[in-house]
Amino acid sequence: MERPNAMSHLRDYLKQIIFGGNDGIVTTFAIVAGFAGANADGVSQVGALAVLIFGLANLFADAVSMGLGEFLSSRSAHDLYRARRLRRVKAITHFPEAEIVSLSETFQHKGLSPDKARAVSEALTSSPQLMAEMLLCHKHGVQPPEDDNPGINGIVTFVSFVIFGFLPLVPYVLREADDLSLSLSVAATLTALTGLGILRWTATGDKPSAAILETVGVGSACAAVAYLVGWLVGG
């Protein structure tokens, strides 16, 4: 039996890493960009300490919120799947013919002949739970969540949010706040978004240009909106 490696774990939690990382980057850069946009002379009037206090407060508060939100979302998805599967199992037990027809039609749409589709569907009635999972998967596109751990999902989202979200604040940890600090924060933000794009490319095998440019583009658009709002409010 093949043991899971780092790449398989990356694929398993890619959604949480990308979601948490991108939101963390945008959240903390929004603080930096908001301060910069609200000051005509840049962030030099604010000071690194103020940027760090607001940035770190938002970083950890939002990271906890995101992690718990992912946990609750995953738990809700599990509960919903189990409820839908139970309803299907009861329907298969009490009204097997209707479920056989439904699954047979699904198999025919996927290329099986009517006779084979009917035969496979009838055979699956001997295992109502398996048949229910087949119906949910192939007819409704719902995957079983048994291998999905809500607690781990929440932790991965939290950690990704904190790690990637801290990067835009690094210049304000290392130096006093000035116009160069903002430029360095922009560079750190783009670097973090590029890193997320590379992770996505590595895990999915998509074209690197598409994976990286899309990730950087979406994050940059969010950051630009944060700066614009700060400029409009503070201007």
PDB file of C-alpha atoms in Angstrom:
ATOM      1  CA  MET A   1       0.000   0.000   0.000  1.00  0.00           C
ATOM      2  CA  GLU A   2       1.457   3.336  -1.078  1.00  0.00           C
ATOM      3  CA  ARG A   3       2.128   5.699   1.786  1.00  0.00           C
ATOM      4  CA  PRO A   4       0.935   9.299   1.392  1.00  0.00           C
ATOM      5  CA  ASN A   5       3.725  11.770   0.676  1.00  0.00           C
ATOM      6  CA  ALA A   6       4.007  15.538   0.967  1.00  0.00           C
ATOM      7  CA  MET A   7       2.542  16.048  -2.493  1.00  0.00           C
ATOM      8  CA  SER A   8      -0.565  13.990  -1.717  1.00  0.00           C
ATOM      9  CA  HIS A   9      -1.110  15.987   1.486  1.00  0.00           C
ATOM     10  CA  LEU A  10      -0.711  19.202  -0.493  1.00  0.00           C
ATOM     11  CA  ARG A  11      -3.401  18.072  -2.926  1.00  0.00           C
ATOM     12  CA  ASP A  12      -5.680  16.981  -0.066  1.00  0.00           C
ATOM     13  CA  TYR A  13      -5.581  20.421   1.545  1.00  0.00           C
ATOM     14  CA  LEU A  14      -4.988  22.629  -1.489  1.00  0.00           C
ATOM     15  CA  LYS A  15      -8.395  24.305  -1.126  1.00  0.00           C
ATOM     16  CA  GLN A  16      -7.713  25.285   2.492  1.00  0.00           C
ATOM     17  CA  ILE A  17      -4.151  26.442   1.728  1.00  0.00           C
ATOM     18  CA  ILE A  18      -5.171  28.622  -1.211  1.00  0.00           C
ATOM     19  CA  PHE A  19      -8.290  29.949   0.502  1.00  0.00           C
ATOM     20  CA  GLY A  20      -6.578  30.720   3.807  1.00  0.00           C
ATOM     21  CA  GLY A  21      -3.352  31.987   2.248  1.00  0.00           C
ATOM     22  CA  ASN A  22      -4.985  34.326  -0.247  1.00  0.00           C
ATOM     23  CA  ASP A  23      -7.367  35.743   2.353  1.00  0.00           C
ATOM     24  CA  GLY A  24      -4.523  36.233   4.821  1.00  0.00           C
ATOM     25  CA  ILE A  25      -2.403  38.103   2.284  1.00  0.00           C
ATOM     26  CA  VAL A  26      -5.269  40.359   1.256  1.00  0.00           C
ATOM     27  CA  THR A  27      -6.377  40.975   4.860  1.00  0.00           C
ATOM     28  CA  THR A  28      -3.018  42.225   6.106  1.00  0.00           C
ATOM     29  CA  PHE A  29      -2.090  44.096   2.945  1.00  0.00           C
ATOM     30  CA  ALA A  30      -5.467  45.816   3.190  1.00  0.00           C
ATOM     31  CA  ILE A  31      -4.302  47.289   6.502  1.00  0.00           C
ATOM     32  CA  VAL A  32      -1.050  48.509   4.955  1.00  0.00           C
ATOM     33  CA  ALA A  33      -2.745  49.766   1.799  1.00  0.00           C
ATOM     34  CA  GLY A  34      -5.549  51.366   3.770  1.00  0.00           C
ATOM     35  CA  PHE A  35      -3.100  53.349   5.881  1.00  0.00           C
ATOM     36  CA  ALA A  36      -1.093  54.331   2.804  1.00  0.00           C
ATOM     37  CA  GLY A  37      -4.157  55.313   0.826  1.00  0.00           C
ATOM     38  CA  ALA A  38      -5.562  57.359   3.693  1.00  0.00           C
ATOM     39  CA  ASN A  39      -2.398  59.470   3.998  1.00  0.00           C
ATOM     40  CA  ALA A  40      -1.414  61.833   1.240  1.00  0.00           C
ATOM     41  CA  ASP A  41       2.247  61.552   2.196  1.00  0.00           C
ATOM     42  CA  GLY A  42       2.197  57.755   2.463  1.00  0.00           C
ATOM     43  CA  VAL A  43       2.563  55.579   5.541  1.00  0.00           C
ATOM     44  CA  SER A  44       5.394  57.618   7.019  1.00  0.00           C
ATOM     45  CA  GLN A  45       2.853  59.575   9.103  1.00  0.00           C
ATOM     46  CA  VAL A  46       1.489  56.420  10.665  1.00  0.00           C
ATOM     47  CA  GLY A  47       4.527  54.554  11.941  1.00  0.00           C
ATOM     48  CA  ALA A  48       5.500  50.908  11.755  1.00  0.00           C
ATOM     49  CA  LEU A  49       4.129  50.152  15.222  1.00  0.00           C
ATOM     50  CA  ALA A  50       0.613  51.277  14.317  1.00  0.00           C
ATOM     51  CA  VAL A  51       0.662  49.256  11.101  1.00  0.00           C
ATOM     52  CA  LEU A  52       1.888  46.197  13.003  1.00  0.00           C
ATOM     53  CA  ILE A  53      -0.681  46.529  15.790  1.00  0.00           C
ATOM     54  CA  PHE A  54      -3.600  46.816  13.408  1.00  0.00           C
ATOM     55  CA  GLY A  55      -2.112  44.279  11.002  1.00  0.00           C
ATOM     56  CA  LEU A  56      -1.390  41.591  13.587  1.00  0.00           C
ATOM     57  CA  ALA A  57      -4.710  42.134  15.365  1.00  0.00           C
ATOM     58  CA  ASN A  58      -6.593  41.631  12.105  1.00  0.00           C
ATOM     59  CA  LEU A  59      -4.311  38.781  11.071  1.00  0.00           C
ATOM     60  CA  PHE A  60      -4.950  36.602  14.110  1.00  0.00           C
ATOM     61  CA  ALA A  61      -8.584  37.578  14.615  1.00  0.00           C
ATOM     62  CA  ASP A  62      -9.431  36.796  11.012  1.00  0.00           C
ATOM     63  CA  ALA A  63      -7.274  33.651  11.041  1.00  0.00           C
ATOM     64  CA  VAL A  64      -9.255  32.278  13.985  1.00  0.00           C
ATOM     65  CA  SER A  65     -12.498  33.240  12.281  1.00  0.00           C
ATOM     66  CA  MET A  66     -11.427  31.610   9.016  1.00  0.00           C
ATOM     67  CA  GLY A  67     -10.208  28.449  10.730  1.00  0.00           C
ATOM     68  CA  LEU A  68     -13.393  28.050  12.756  1.00  0.00           C
ATOM     69  CA  GLY A  69     -15.480  28.916   9.720  1.00  0.00           C
ATOM     70  CA  GLU A  70     -13.773  26.193   7.691  1.00  0.00           C
ATOM     71  CA  PHE A  71     -14.272  23.724  10.561  1.00  0.00           C
ATOM     72  CA  LEU A  72     -17.983  24.508  10.849  1.00  0.00           C
ATOM     73  CA  SER A  73     -18.410  24.469   7.074  1.00  0.00           C
ATOM     74  CA  SER A  74     -16.787  21.044   6.798  1.00  0.00           C
ATOM     75  CA  ARG A  75     -18.858  19.699   9.706  1.00  0.00           C
ATOM     76  CA  SER A  76     -22.038  21.016   8.086  1.00  0.00           C
ATOM     77  CA  ALA A  77     -21.076  19.412   4.775  1.00  0.00           C
ATOM     78  CA  HIS A  78     -20.549  16.077   6.567  1.00  0.00           C
ATOM     79  CA  ASP A  79     -23.914  16.291   8.319  1.00  0.00           C
ATOM     80  CA  LEU A  80     -25.698  17.270   5.115  1.00  0.00           C
ATOM     81  CA  TYR A  81     -24.118  14.393   3.180  1.00  0.00           C
ATOM     82  CA  ARG A  82     -25.065  11.837   5.835  1.00  0.00           C
ATOM     83  CA  ALA A  83     -28.654  13.120   5.893  1.00  0.00           C
ATOM     84  CA  ARG A  84     -28.937  12.938   2.100  1.00  0.00           C
ATOM     85  CA  ARG A  85     -27.373   9.466   2.048  1.00  0.00           C
ATOM     86  CA  LEU A  86     -29.804   8.245   4.725  1.00  0.00           C
ATOM     87  CA  ARG A  87     -32.774   9.520   2.697  1.00  0.00           C
ATOM     88  CA  ARG A  88     -31.441   7.710  -0.363  1.00  0.00           C
ATOM     89  CA  VAL A  89     -30.917   4.471   1.575  1.00  0.00           C
ATOM     90  CA  LYS A  90     -34.523   4.615   2.800  1.00  0.00           C
ATOM     91  CA  ALA A  91     -35.764   5.290  -0.738  1.00  0.00           C
ATOM     92  CA  ILE A  92     -33.749   2.360  -2.099  1.00  0.00           C
ATOM     93  CA  THR A  93     -35.134   0.089   0.622  1.00  0.00           C
ATOM     94  CA  HIS A  94     -38.794   1.080   0.171  1.00  0.00           C
ATOM     95  CA  PHE A  95     -38.945   2.161  -3.490  1.00  0.00           C
ATOM     96  CA  PRO A  96     -36.113   0.290  -5.238  1.00  0.00           C
ATOM     97  CA  GLU A  97     -37.585   0.484  -8.748  1.00  0.00           C
ATOM     98  CA  ALA A  98     -37.553   4.280  -8.850  1.00  0.00           C
ATOM     99  CA  GLU A  99     -33.938   4.378  -7.655  1.00  0.00           C
ATOM    100  CA  ILE A 100     -32.911   1.682 -10.144  1.00  0.00           C
ATOM    101  CA  VAL A 101     -34.374   3.736 -12.988  1.00  0.00           C
ATOM    102  CA  SER A 102     -32.678   6.898 -11.725  1.00  0.00           C
ATOM    103  CA  LEU A 103     -29.238   5.289 -11.435  1.00  0.00           C
ATOM    104  CA  SER A 104     -29.654   3.398 -14.705  1.00  0.00           C
ATOM    105  CA  GLU A 105     -30.359   6.653 -16.547  1.00  0.00           C
ATOM    106  CA  THR A 106     -27.250   8.188 -14.989  1.00  0.00           C
ATOM    107  CA  PHE A 107     -25.074   5.271 -16.122  1.00  0.00           C
ATOM    108  CA  GLN A 108     -26.527   5.491 -19.632  1.00  0.00           C
ATOM    109  CA  HIS A 109     -25.575   9.169 -19.806  1.00  0.00           C
ATOM    110  CA  LYS A 110     -22.038   8.090 -18.937  1.00  0.00           C
ATOM    111  CA  GLY A 111     -21.861   5.612 -21.821  1.00  0.00           C
ATOM    112  CA  LEU A 112     -23.259   2.278 -20.645  1.00  0.00           C
ATOM    113  CA  SER A 113     -25.836   0.497 -22.773  1.00  0.00           C
ATOM    114  CA  PRO A 114     -29.395   0.405 -21.349  1.00  0.00           C
ATOM    115  CA  ASP A 115     -29.121  -3.306 -20.550  1.00  0.00           C
ATOM    116  CA  LYS A 116     -25.775  -2.987 -18.763  1.00  0.00           C
ATOM    117  CA  ALA A 117     -26.877   0.140 -16.927  1.00  0.00           C
ATOM    118  CA  ARG A 118     -30.015  -1.629 -15.713  1.00  0.00           C
ATOM    119  CA  ALA A 119     -28.092  -4.753 -14.675  1.00  0.00           C
ATOM    120  CA  VAL A 120     -25.494  -2.779 -12.702  1.00  0.00           C
ATOM    121  CA  SER A 121     -28.203  -0.692 -11.001  1.00  0.00           C
ATOM    122  CA  GLU A 122     -30.192  -3.780 -10.003  1.00  0.00           C
ATOM    123  CA  ALA A 123     -27.054  -5.454  -8.625  1.00  0.00           C
ATOM    124  CA  LEU A 124     -26.321  -2.400  -6.452  1.00  0.00           C
ATOM    125  CA  THR A 125     -29.687  -2.690  -4.664  1.00  0.00           C
ATOM    126  CA  SER A 126     -28.122  -5.467  -2.586  1.00  0.00           C
ATOM    127  CA  SER A 127     -25.969  -2.752  -0.977  1.00  0.00           C
ATOM    128  CA  PRO A 128     -28.277   0.239  -0.368  1.00  0.00           C
ATOM    129  CA  GLN A 129     -25.538   2.418   1.156  1.00  0.00           C
ATOM    130  CA  LEU A 130     -23.193   1.885  -1.798  1.00  0.00           C
ATOM    131  CA  MET A 131     -26.031   2.531  -4.222  1.00  0.00           C
ATOM    132  CA  ALA A 132     -26.942   5.705  -2.350  1.00  0.00           C
ATOM    133  CA  GLU A 133     -23.332   6.901  -2.593  1.00  0.00           C
ATOM    134  CA  MET A 134     -23.276   6.126  -6.313  1.00  0.00           C
ATOM    135  CA  LEU A 135     -26.445   8.154  -6.831  1.00  0.00           C
ATOM    136  CA  LEU A 136     -25.142  11.092  -4.825  1.00  0.00           C
ATOM    137  CA  CYS A 137     -21.782  11.009  -6.603  1.00  0.00           C
ATOM    138  CA  HIS A 138     -22.764  10.367 -10.209  1.00  0.00           C
ATOM    139  CA  LYS A 139     -26.197  11.972 -10.305  1.00  0.00           C
ATOM    140  CA  HIS A 140     -25.715  14.933  -7.986  1.00  0.00           C
ATOM    141  CA  GLY A 141     -21.918  15.357  -8.002  1.00  0.00           C
ATOM    142  CA  VAL A 142     -21.616  15.032  -4.211  1.00  0.00           C
ATOM    143  CA  GLN A 143     -18.521  13.233  -2.923  1.00  0.00           C
ATOM    144  CA  PRO A 144     -18.460  11.249   0.343  1.00  0.00           C
ATOM    145  CA  PRO A 145     -16.654  13.265   3.044  1.00  0.00           C
ATOM    146  CA  GLU A 146     -15.474  10.364   5.205  1.00  0.00           C
ATOM    147  CA  ASP A 147     -11.781  11.037   4.463  1.00  0.00           C
ATOM    148  CA  ASP A 148     -12.259  14.762   5.082  1.00  0.00           C
ATOM    149  CA  ASN A 149     -11.308  15.901   8.604  1.00  0.00           C
ATOM    150  CA  PRO A 150     -13.027  19.163   9.637  1.00  0.00           C
ATOM    151  CA  GLY A 151     -10.544  19.781  12.450  1.00  0.00           C
ATOM    152  CA  ILE A 152      -7.514  19.411  10.172  1.00  0.00           C
ATOM    153  CA  ASN A 153      -9.215  21.579   7.547  1.00  0.00           C
ATOM    154  CA  GLY A 154      -9.668  24.338  10.104  1.00  0.00           C
ATOM    155  CA  ILE A 155      -6.073  24.099  11.326  1.00  0.00           C
ATOM    156  CA  VAL A 156      -4.639  24.156   7.795  1.00  0.00           C
ATOM    157  CA  THR A 157      -6.754  27.195   6.937  1.00  0.00           C
ATOM    158  CA  PHE A 158      -5.635  28.974  10.131  1.00  0.00           C
ATOM    159  CA  VAL A 159      -1.931  28.206   9.626  1.00  0.00           C
ATOM    160  CA  SER A 160      -2.004  29.170   5.932  1.00  0.00           C
ATOM    161  CA  PHE A 161      -3.770  32.409   6.787  1.00  0.00           C
ATOM    162  CA  VAL A 162      -1.158  33.334   9.405  1.00  0.00           C
ATOM    163  CA  ILE A 163       1.941  32.320   7.416  1.00  0.00           C
ATOM    164  CA  PHE A 164       1.014  33.979   4.142  1.00  0.00           C
ATOM    165  CA  GLY A 165      -0.785  36.869   5.812  1.00  0.00           C
ATOM    166  CA  PHE A 166       2.285  37.810   7.850  1.00  0.00           C
ATOM    167  CA  LEU A 167       4.466  38.397   4.778  1.00  0.00           C
ATOM    168  CA  PRO A 168       3.058  41.849   3.834  1.00  0.00           C
ATOM    169  CA  LEU A 169       3.870  42.995   7.380  1.00  0.00           C
ATOM    170  CA  VAL A 170       7.518  41.871   7.326  1.00  0.00           C
ATOM    171  CA  PRO A 171       8.890  45.230   6.073  1.00  0.00           C
ATOM    172  CA  TYR A 172       7.279  46.967   9.054  1.00  0.00           C
ATOM    173  CA  VAL A 173       8.923  44.495  11.420  1.00  0.00           C
ATOM    174  CA  LEU A 174      12.366  45.134   9.948  1.00  0.00           C
ATOM    175  CA  ARG A 175      12.334  48.923   9.437  1.00  0.00           C
ATOM    176  CA  GLU A 176      10.583  52.190  10.202  1.00  0.00           C
ATOM    177  CA  ALA A 177       7.507  53.003   8.186  1.00  0.00           C
ATOM    178  CA  ASP A 178       8.153  55.128   5.106  1.00  0.00           C
ATOM    179  CA  ASP A 179       7.332  55.091   1.418  1.00  0.00           C
ATOM    180  CA  LEU A 180       9.964  52.395   0.830  1.00  0.00           C
ATOM    181  CA  SER A 181       8.254  50.190   3.423  1.00  0.00           C
ATOM    182  CA  LEU A 182       5.075  50.347   1.371  1.00  0.00           C
ATOM    183  CA  SER A 183       6.966  49.382  -1.776  1.00  0.00           C
ATOM    184  CA  LEU A 184       8.598  46.477   0.067  1.00  0.00           C
ATOM    185  CA  SER A 185       5.199  45.393   1.380  1.00  0.00           C
ATOM    186  CA  VAL A 186       3.824  45.416  -2.164  1.00  0.00           C
ATOM    187  CA  ALA A 187       6.787  43.272  -3.249  1.00  0.00           C
ATOM    188  CA  ALA A 188       6.233  40.886  -0.319  1.00  0.00           C
ATOM    189  CA  THR A 189       2.545  40.647  -1.177  1.00  0.00           C
ATOM    190  CA  LEU A 190       3.272  39.815  -4.817  1.00  0.00           C
ATOM    191  CA  THR A 191       5.885  37.282  -3.701  1.00  0.00           C
ATOM    192  CA  ALA A 192       3.389  35.610  -1.347  1.00  0.00           C
ATOM    193  CA  LEU A 193       0.722  35.480  -4.058  1.00  0.00           C
ATOM    194  CA  THR A 194       3.264  34.046  -6.491  1.00  0.00           C
ATOM    195  CA  GLY A 195       4.148  31.393  -3.908  1.00  0.00           C
ATOM    196  CA  LEU A 196       0.478  30.443  -3.657  1.00  0.00           C
ATOM    197  CA  GLY A 197       0.308  30.208  -7.443  1.00  0.00           C
ATOM    198  CA  ILE A 198       3.358  27.943  -7.501  1.00  0.00           C
ATOM    199  CA  LEU A 199       1.776  25.697  -4.852  1.00  0.00           C
ATOM    200  CA  ARG A 200      -1.371  25.501  -6.943  1.00  0.00           C
ATOM    201  CA  TRP A 201       0.609  24.667 -10.085  1.00  0.00           C
ATOM    202  CA  THR A 202       2.667  22.021  -8.260  1.00  0.00           C
ATOM    203  CA  ALA A 203      -0.425  20.321  -6.838  1.00  0.00           C
ATOM    204  CA  THR A 204      -2.697  20.478  -9.885  1.00  0.00           C
ATOM    205  CA  GLY A 205      -0.263  20.245 -12.778  1.00  0.00           C
ATOM    206  CA  ASP A 206      -2.001  23.148 -14.530  1.00  0.00           C
ATOM    207  CA  LYS A 207      -0.042  25.426 -16.823  1.00  0.00           C
ATOM    208  CA  PRO A 208       2.297  27.391 -14.529  1.00  0.00           C
ATOM    209  CA  SER A 209       1.528  30.694 -16.227  1.00  0.00           C
ATOM    210  CA  ALA A 210      -2.226  30.225 -15.782  1.00  0.00           C
ATOM    211  CA  ALA A 211      -1.997  29.050 -12.153  1.00  0.00           C
ATOM    212  CA  ILE A 212       0.394  31.810 -11.075  1.00  0.00           C
ATOM    213  CA  LEU A 213      -1.106  34.689 -13.060  1.00  0.00           C
ATOM    214  CA  GLU A 214      -4.645  33.880 -11.951  1.00  0.00           C
ATOM    215  CA  THR A 215      -3.668  33.681  -8.288  1.00  0.00           C
ATOM    216  CA  VAL A 216      -1.597  36.871  -8.437  1.00  0.00           C
ATOM    217  CA  GLY A 217      -4.257  38.648 -10.472  1.00  0.00           C
ATOM    218  CA  VAL A 218      -7.123  37.904  -8.089  1.00  0.00           C
ATOM    219  CA  GLY A 219      -5.092  38.825  -5.006  1.00  0.00           C
ATOM    220  CA  SER A 220      -3.735  42.000  -6.605  1.00  0.00           C
ATOM    221  CA  ALA A 221      -7.238  43.117  -7.547  1.00  0.00           C
ATOM    222  CA  CYS A 222      -8.371  42.716  -3.935  1.00  0.00           C
ATOM    223  CA  ALA A 223      -5.314  44.637  -2.682  1.00  0.00           C
ATOM    224  CA  ALA A 224      -5.922  47.440  -5.181  1.00  0.00           C
ATOM    225  CA  VAL A 225      -9.510  47.777  -3.965  1.00  0.00           C
ATOM    226  CA  ALA A 226      -8.242  48.076  -0.365  1.00  0.00           C
ATOM    227  CA  TYR A 227      -5.842  50.863  -1.350  1.00  0.00           C
ATOM    228  CA  LEU A 228      -8.536  52.671  -3.353  1.00  0.00           C
ATOM    229  CA  VAL A 229     -11.003  52.535  -0.456  1.00  0.00           C
ATOM    230  CA  GLY A 230      -8.365  53.918   1.896  1.00  0.00           C
ATOM    231  CA  TRP A 231      -7.569  56.694  -0.546  1.00  0.00           C
ATOM    232  CA  LEU A 232     -11.228  57.621  -1.035  1.00  0.00           C
ATOM    233  CA  VAL A 233     -12.031  57.587   2.677  1.00  0.00           C
ATOM    234  CA  GLY A 234      -8.868  59.351   3.779  1.00  0.00           C
ATOM    235  CA  GLY A 235      -8.637  61.730   0.856  1.00  0.00           C
TER     236      GLY A 235
END
